[in-house]
Tab-separated table of C-alpha atoms in Angstrom:
chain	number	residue	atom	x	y	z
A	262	UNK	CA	8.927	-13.955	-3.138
A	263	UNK	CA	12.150	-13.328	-2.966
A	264	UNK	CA	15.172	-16.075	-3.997
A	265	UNK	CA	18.616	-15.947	-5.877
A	266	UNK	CA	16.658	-15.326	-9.021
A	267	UNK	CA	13.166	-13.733	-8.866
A	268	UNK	CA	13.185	-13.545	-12.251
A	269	UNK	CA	13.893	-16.980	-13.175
A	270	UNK	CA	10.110	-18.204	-12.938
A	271	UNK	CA	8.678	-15.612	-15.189
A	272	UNK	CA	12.056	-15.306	-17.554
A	273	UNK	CA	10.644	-16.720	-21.254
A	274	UNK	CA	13.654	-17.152	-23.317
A	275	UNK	CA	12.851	-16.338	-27.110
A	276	UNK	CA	14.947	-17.898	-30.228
A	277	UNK	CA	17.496	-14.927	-31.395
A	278	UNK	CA	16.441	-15.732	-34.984
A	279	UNK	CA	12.766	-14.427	-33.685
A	280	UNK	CA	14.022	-11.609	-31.736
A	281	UNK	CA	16.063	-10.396	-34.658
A	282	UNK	CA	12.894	-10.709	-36.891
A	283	UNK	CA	10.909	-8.533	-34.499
A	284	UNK	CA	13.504	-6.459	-34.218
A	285	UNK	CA	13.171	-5.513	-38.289
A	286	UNK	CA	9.659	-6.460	-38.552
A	287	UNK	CA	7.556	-4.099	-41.323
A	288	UNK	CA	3.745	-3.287	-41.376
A	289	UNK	CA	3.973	-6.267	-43.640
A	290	UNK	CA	5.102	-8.637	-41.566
A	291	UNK	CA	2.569	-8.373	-38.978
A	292	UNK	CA	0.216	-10.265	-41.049
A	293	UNK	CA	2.250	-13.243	-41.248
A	294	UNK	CA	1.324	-15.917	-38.965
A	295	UNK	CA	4.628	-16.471	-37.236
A	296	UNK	CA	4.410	-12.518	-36.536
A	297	UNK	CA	0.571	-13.004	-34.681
A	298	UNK	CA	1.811	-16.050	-33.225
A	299	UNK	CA	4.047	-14.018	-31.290
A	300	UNK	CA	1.463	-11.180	-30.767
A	301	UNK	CA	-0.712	-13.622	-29.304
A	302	UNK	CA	2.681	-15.553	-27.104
A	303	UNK	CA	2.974	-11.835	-26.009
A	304	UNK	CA	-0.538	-10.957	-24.629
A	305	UNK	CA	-0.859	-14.045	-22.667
A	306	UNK	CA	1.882	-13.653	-21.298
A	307	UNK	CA	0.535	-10.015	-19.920
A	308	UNK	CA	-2.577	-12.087	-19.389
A	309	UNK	CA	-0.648	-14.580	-16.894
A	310	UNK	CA	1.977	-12.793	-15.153
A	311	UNK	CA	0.799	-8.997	-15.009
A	312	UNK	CA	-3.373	-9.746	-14.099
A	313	UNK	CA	-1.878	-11.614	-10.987
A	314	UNK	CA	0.823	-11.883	-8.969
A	315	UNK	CA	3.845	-11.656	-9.867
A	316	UNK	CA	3.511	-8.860	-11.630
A	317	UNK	CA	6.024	-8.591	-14.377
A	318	UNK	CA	7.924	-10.790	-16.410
A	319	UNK	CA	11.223	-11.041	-18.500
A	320	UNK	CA	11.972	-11.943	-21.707
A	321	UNK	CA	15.672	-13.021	-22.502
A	322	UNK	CA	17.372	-14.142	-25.035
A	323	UNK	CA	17.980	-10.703	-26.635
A	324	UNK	CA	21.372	-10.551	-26.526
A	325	UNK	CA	22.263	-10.528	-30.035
A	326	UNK	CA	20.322	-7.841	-31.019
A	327	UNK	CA	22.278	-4.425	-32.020
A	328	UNK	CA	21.449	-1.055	-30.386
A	329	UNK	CA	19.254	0.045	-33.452
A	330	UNK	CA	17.777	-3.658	-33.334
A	331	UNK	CA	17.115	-3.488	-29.481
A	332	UNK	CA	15.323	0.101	-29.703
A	333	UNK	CA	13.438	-1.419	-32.698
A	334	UNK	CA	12.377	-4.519	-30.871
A	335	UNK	CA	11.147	-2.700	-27.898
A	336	UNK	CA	9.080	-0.520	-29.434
A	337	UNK	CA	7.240	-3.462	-31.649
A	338	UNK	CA	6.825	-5.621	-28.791
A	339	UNK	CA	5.515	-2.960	-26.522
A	340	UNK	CA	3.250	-2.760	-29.120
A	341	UNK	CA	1.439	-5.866	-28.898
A	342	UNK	CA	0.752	-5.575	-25.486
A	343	UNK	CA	-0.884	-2.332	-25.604
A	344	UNK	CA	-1.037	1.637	-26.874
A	345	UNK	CA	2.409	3.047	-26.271
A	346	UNK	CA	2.073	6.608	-24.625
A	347	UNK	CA	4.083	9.208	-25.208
A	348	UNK	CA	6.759	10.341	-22.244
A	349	UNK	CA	7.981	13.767	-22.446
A	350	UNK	CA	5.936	16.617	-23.899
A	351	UNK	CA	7.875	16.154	-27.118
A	352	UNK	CA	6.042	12.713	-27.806
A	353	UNK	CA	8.785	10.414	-27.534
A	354	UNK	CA	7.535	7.088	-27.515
A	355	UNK	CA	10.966	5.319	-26.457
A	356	UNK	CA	12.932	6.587	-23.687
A	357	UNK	CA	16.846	5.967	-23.055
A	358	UNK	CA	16.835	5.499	-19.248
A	359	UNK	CA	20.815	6.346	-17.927
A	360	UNK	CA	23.005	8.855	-16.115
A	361	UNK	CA	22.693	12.514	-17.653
A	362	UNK	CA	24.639	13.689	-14.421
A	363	UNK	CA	22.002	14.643	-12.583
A	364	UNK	CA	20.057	14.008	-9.217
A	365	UNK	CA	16.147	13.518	-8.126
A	366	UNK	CA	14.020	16.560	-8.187
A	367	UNK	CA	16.949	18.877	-9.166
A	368	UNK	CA	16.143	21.837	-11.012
A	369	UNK	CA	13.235	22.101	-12.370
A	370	UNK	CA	12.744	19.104	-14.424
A	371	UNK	CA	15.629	16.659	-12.734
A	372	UNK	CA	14.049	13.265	-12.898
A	373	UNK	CA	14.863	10.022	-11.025
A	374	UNK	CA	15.368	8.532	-14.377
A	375	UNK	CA	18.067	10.913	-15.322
A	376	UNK	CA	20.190	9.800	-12.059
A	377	UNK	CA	22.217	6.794	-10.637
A	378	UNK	CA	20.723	7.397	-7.484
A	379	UNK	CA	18.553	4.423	-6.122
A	380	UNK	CA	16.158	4.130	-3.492
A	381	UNK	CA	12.822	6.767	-3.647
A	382	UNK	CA	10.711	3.709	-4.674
A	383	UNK	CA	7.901	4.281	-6.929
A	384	UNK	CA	5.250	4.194	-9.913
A	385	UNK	CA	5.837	5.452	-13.321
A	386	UNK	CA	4.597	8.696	-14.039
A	387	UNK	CA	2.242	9.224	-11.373
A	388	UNK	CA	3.300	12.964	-11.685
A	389	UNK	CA	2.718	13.324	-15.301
A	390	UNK	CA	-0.822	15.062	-16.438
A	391	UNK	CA	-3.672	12.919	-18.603
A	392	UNK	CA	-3.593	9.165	-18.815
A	393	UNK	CA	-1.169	7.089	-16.947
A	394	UNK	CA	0.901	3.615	-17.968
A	395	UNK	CA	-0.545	0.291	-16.907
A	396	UNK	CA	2.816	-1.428	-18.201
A	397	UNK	CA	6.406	-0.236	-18.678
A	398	UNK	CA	8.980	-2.018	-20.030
A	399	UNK	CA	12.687	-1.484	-19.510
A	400	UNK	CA	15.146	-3.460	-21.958
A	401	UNK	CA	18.640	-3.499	-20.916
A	402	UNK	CA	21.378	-2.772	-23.425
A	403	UNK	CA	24.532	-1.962	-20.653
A	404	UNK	CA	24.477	-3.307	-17.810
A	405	UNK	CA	25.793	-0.813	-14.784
A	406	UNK	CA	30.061	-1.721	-13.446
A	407	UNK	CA	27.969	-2.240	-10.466
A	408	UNK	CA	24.508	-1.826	-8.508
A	409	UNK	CA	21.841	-1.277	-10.339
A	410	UNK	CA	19.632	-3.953	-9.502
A	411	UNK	CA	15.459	-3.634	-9.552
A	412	UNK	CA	13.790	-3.176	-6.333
A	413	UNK	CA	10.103	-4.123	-6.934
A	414	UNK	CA	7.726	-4.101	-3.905
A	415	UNK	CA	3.806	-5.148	-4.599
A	416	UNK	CA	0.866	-2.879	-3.861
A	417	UNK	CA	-1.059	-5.859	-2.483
A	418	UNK	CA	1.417	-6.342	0.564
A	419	UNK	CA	1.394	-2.774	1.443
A	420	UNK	CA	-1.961	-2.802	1.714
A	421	UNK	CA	-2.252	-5.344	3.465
A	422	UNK	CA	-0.602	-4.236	6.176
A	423	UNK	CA	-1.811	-0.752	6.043
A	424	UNK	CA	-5.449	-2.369	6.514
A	425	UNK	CA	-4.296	-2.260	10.047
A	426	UNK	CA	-3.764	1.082	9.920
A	427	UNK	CA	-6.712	3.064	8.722
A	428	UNK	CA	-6.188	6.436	9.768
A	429	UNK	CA	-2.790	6.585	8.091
A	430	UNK	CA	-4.768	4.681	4.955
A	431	UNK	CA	-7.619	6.735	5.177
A	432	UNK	CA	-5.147	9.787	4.420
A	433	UNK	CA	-2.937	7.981	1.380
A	434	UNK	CA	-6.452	7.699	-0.560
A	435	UNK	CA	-7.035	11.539	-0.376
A	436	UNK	CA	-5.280	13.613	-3.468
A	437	UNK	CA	-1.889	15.264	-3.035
A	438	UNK	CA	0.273	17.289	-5.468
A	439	UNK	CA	3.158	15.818	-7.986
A	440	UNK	CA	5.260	18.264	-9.129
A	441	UNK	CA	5.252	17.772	-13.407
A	442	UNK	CA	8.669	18.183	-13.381
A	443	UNK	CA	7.941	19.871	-16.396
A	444	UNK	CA	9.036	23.531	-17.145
A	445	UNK	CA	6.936	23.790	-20.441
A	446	UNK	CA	4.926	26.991	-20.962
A	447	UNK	CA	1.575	25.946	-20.480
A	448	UNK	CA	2.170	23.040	-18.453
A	449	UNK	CA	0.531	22.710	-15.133
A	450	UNK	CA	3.545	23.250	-12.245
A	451	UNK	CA	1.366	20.011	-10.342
A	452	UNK	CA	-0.935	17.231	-10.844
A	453	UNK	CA	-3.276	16.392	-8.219
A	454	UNK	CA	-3.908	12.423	-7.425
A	455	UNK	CA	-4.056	10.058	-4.410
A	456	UNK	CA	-1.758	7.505	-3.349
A	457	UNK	CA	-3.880	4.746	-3.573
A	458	UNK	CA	-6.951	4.514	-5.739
A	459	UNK	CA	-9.522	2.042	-6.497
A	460	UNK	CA	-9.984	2.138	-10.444
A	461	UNK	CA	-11.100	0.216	-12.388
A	462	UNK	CA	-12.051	-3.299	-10.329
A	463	UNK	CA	-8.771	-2.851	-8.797
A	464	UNK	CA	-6.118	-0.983	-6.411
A	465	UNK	CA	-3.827	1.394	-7.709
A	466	UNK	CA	-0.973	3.232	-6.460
A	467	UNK	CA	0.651	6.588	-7.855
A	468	UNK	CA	3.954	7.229	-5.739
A	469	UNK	CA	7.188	9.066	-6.018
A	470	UNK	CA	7.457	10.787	-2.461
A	471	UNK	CA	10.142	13.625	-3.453
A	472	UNK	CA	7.786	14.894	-6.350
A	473	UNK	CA	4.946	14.952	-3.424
A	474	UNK	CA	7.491	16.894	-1.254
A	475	UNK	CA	8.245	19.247	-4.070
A	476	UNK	CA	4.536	19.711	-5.434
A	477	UNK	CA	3.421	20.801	-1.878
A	478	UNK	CA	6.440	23.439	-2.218
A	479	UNK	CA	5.102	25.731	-4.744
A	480	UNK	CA	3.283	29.082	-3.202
A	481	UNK	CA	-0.112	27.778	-5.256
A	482	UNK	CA	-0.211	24.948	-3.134
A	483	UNK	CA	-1.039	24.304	0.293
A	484	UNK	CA	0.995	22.137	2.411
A	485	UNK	CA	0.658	18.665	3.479
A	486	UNK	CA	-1.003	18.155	6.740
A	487	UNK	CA	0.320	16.322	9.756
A	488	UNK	CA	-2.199	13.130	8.780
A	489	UNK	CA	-0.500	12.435	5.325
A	490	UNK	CA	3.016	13.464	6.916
A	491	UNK	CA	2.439	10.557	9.211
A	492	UNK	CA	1.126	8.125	6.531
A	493	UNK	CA	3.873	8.719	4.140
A	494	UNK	CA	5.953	8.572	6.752
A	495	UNK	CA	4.699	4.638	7.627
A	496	UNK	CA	4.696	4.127	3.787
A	497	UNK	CA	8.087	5.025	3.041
A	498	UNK	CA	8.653	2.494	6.060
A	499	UNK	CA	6.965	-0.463	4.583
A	500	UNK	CA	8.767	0.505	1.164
A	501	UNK	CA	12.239	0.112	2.798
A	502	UNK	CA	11.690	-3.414	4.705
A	503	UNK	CA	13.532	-6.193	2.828
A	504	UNK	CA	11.086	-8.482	3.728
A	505	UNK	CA	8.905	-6.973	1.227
A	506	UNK	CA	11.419	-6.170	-1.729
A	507	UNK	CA	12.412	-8.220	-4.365
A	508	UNK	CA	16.089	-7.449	-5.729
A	509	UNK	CA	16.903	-8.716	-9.146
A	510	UNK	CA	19.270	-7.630	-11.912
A	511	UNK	CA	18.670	-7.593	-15.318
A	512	UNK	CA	21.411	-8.747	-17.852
A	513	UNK	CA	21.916	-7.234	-21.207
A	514	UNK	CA	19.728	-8.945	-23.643
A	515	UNK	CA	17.054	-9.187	-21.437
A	516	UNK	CA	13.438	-7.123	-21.068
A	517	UNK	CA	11.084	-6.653	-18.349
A	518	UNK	CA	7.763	-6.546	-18.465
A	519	UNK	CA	6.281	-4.463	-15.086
A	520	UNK	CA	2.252	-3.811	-14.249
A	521	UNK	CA	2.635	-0.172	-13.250
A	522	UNK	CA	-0.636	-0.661	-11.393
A	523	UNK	CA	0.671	-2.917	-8.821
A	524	UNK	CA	4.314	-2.940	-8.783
A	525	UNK	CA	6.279	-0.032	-7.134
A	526	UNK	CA	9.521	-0.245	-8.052
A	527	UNK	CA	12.936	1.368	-7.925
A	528	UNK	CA	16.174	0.708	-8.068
A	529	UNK	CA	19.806	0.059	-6.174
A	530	UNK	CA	22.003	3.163	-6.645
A	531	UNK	CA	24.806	2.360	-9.489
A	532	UNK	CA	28.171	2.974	-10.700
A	533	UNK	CA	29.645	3.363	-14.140
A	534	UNK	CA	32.590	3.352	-15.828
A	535	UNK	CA	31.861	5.610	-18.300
A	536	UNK	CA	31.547	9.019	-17.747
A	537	UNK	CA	28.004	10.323	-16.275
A	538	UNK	CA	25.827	11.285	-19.515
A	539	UNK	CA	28.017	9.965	-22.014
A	540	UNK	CA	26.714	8.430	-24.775
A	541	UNK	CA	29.521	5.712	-25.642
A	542	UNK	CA	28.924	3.425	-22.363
A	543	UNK	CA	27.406	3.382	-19.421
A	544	UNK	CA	24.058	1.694	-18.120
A	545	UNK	CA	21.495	1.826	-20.770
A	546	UNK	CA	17.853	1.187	-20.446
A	547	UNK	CA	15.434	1.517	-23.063
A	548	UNK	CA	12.237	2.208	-21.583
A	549	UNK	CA	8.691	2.530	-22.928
A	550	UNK	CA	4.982	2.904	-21.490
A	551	UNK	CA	1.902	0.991	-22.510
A	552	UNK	CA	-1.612	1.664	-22.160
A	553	UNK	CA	-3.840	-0.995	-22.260
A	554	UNK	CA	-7.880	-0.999	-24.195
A	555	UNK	CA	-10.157	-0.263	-21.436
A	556	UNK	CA	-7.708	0.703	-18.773
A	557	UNK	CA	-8.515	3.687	-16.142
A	558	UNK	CA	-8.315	7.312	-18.283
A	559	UNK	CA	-8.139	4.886	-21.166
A	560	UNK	CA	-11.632	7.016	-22.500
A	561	UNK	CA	-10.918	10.040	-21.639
A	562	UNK	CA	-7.326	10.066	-23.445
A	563	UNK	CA	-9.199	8.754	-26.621
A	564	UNK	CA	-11.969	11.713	-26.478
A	565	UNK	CA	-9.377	14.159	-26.135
């Protein structure tokens, strides 16, 4: 799996005339044939690459596209692969993924995307409440001085190997607490899930292990038991082998595509030139998270 560019299989290389024309696409526009010609280019491409293995995919040739352009263009092509969910409580449908200065789990509602840190390997938004993302997408505008590079492991080889471990597997499937990371009145301080679930036809993994740690910190909660100490323990193991990770760096002008279903990923930690939380420079991802028809709480998020 891995090689001097993972990416270079499933990287699909649009014309920057098209990109730009996504990019300031209108309602109007997505009647035009060129416009579901690339809607359809778009879902087969989830069809191929995010159903099976690899898992994600890339779409380059982005480069030319301004910041306004860029934010545009990853929202409409999100779009055509699914629902886009909302990611904070405020509804925000597009979320700029850089250094605000802070580390993983501090305070009350420090998040791993808010750091340069890397390692803590894991799914999107497995601590969030409600329906989860089957896709997420991360286009990158800056580019970090250094580091930075995606660490994707896939569910299917960590399971795998865990089949010869059932005890420790056995304990992964039961539920466990996320902390929210969410200090909104009226939001819950935890959400309860396992590890690994089977939903619908398939395996699925919800993972971040420092919101676990936290969650199972708050008086309300009890605390984990020896059994899932010991098989988080032996996951966090398998997470960390190289043999399992692929490493690859995205350049600016370039989007991936990840199935948040089967993909836990992370990244290497980074450094910038710019100073941490600025707005003028710095690594800049633009990250959103897509639902797809039919999907696991897909039903339940439409009833509610």
């Amino acid at each position: 799996m891995n090689s001097n560019d993972p990416f270079a299989p499933v990287r699909h290389t649009l014309d920057p005339e098209l990109a730009a024309a996504v990019a300031d696409s209108t309602g109007e526009e997505a009647a035009q044939p060129w416009f579901r010609e690339f809607e359809a280019t778009v879902q087969d491409l989830v069809r191929r690459h995010l159903d099976a293995r690899p898992g994600y995919f890339v779409l380059g040739g982005l480069g030319g596209l301004t910041e306004e352009q860029a934010r545009r263009f990853t929202v409409a092509v999100s779009k055509l692969a699914g629902e886009l969910l909302p990611q904070d409580g405020a509804g925000a449908l597009l979320r700029d993924v850089r250094d605000r200065g802070v580390k993983l789990g501090e305070g009350a509602t420090g998040r791993y995307s808010d750091s340069r840190q890397g390692g803590s390997l894991h799914t999107d938004a497995a601590h969030r409440p409600g329906r989860l993302p089957d896709i997420f997408t991360l286009f990158c505008f800056r580019q970090a001085v250094s580091g930075g590079s995606l660490v994707l492991v896939h569910v299917s080889d960590l399971l795998e190997i865990l089949a010869d471990h059932p005890q420790e597997l056995a304990a992964l499937r039961l539920p466990v607490h996320f902390d929210t990371r969410d200090d909104t009145p009226g939001v819950p301080l935890t959400t309860e899930r396992p590890v690994f679930a089977y939903e619908g036809g398939r395996e699925r993994m919800y993972y971040l292990r420092d919101y676990i740690e936290i969650g199972h910190r708050h008086p309300h909660v009890p605390p984990l038991t020896p059994e899932q100490v010991k098989a988080l323990d032996l996951l966090d193991s398998l997470l960390d082998r190289r043999d399992l990770q692929t490493h690859a760096r995205l350049e600016p002008g370039e989007m991936i595509f990840i199935d948040n279903r089967s993909i836990v990923h992370g990244r290497t930690a980074f450094q910038d030139g710019a100073a941490a939380g600025g707005g003028g420079g710095g690594r800049l991802m633009l990250r959103t998270w897509i639902g797809l028809p039919g999907s696991a709480g897909a039903e339940t998020a439409a009833a509610r």
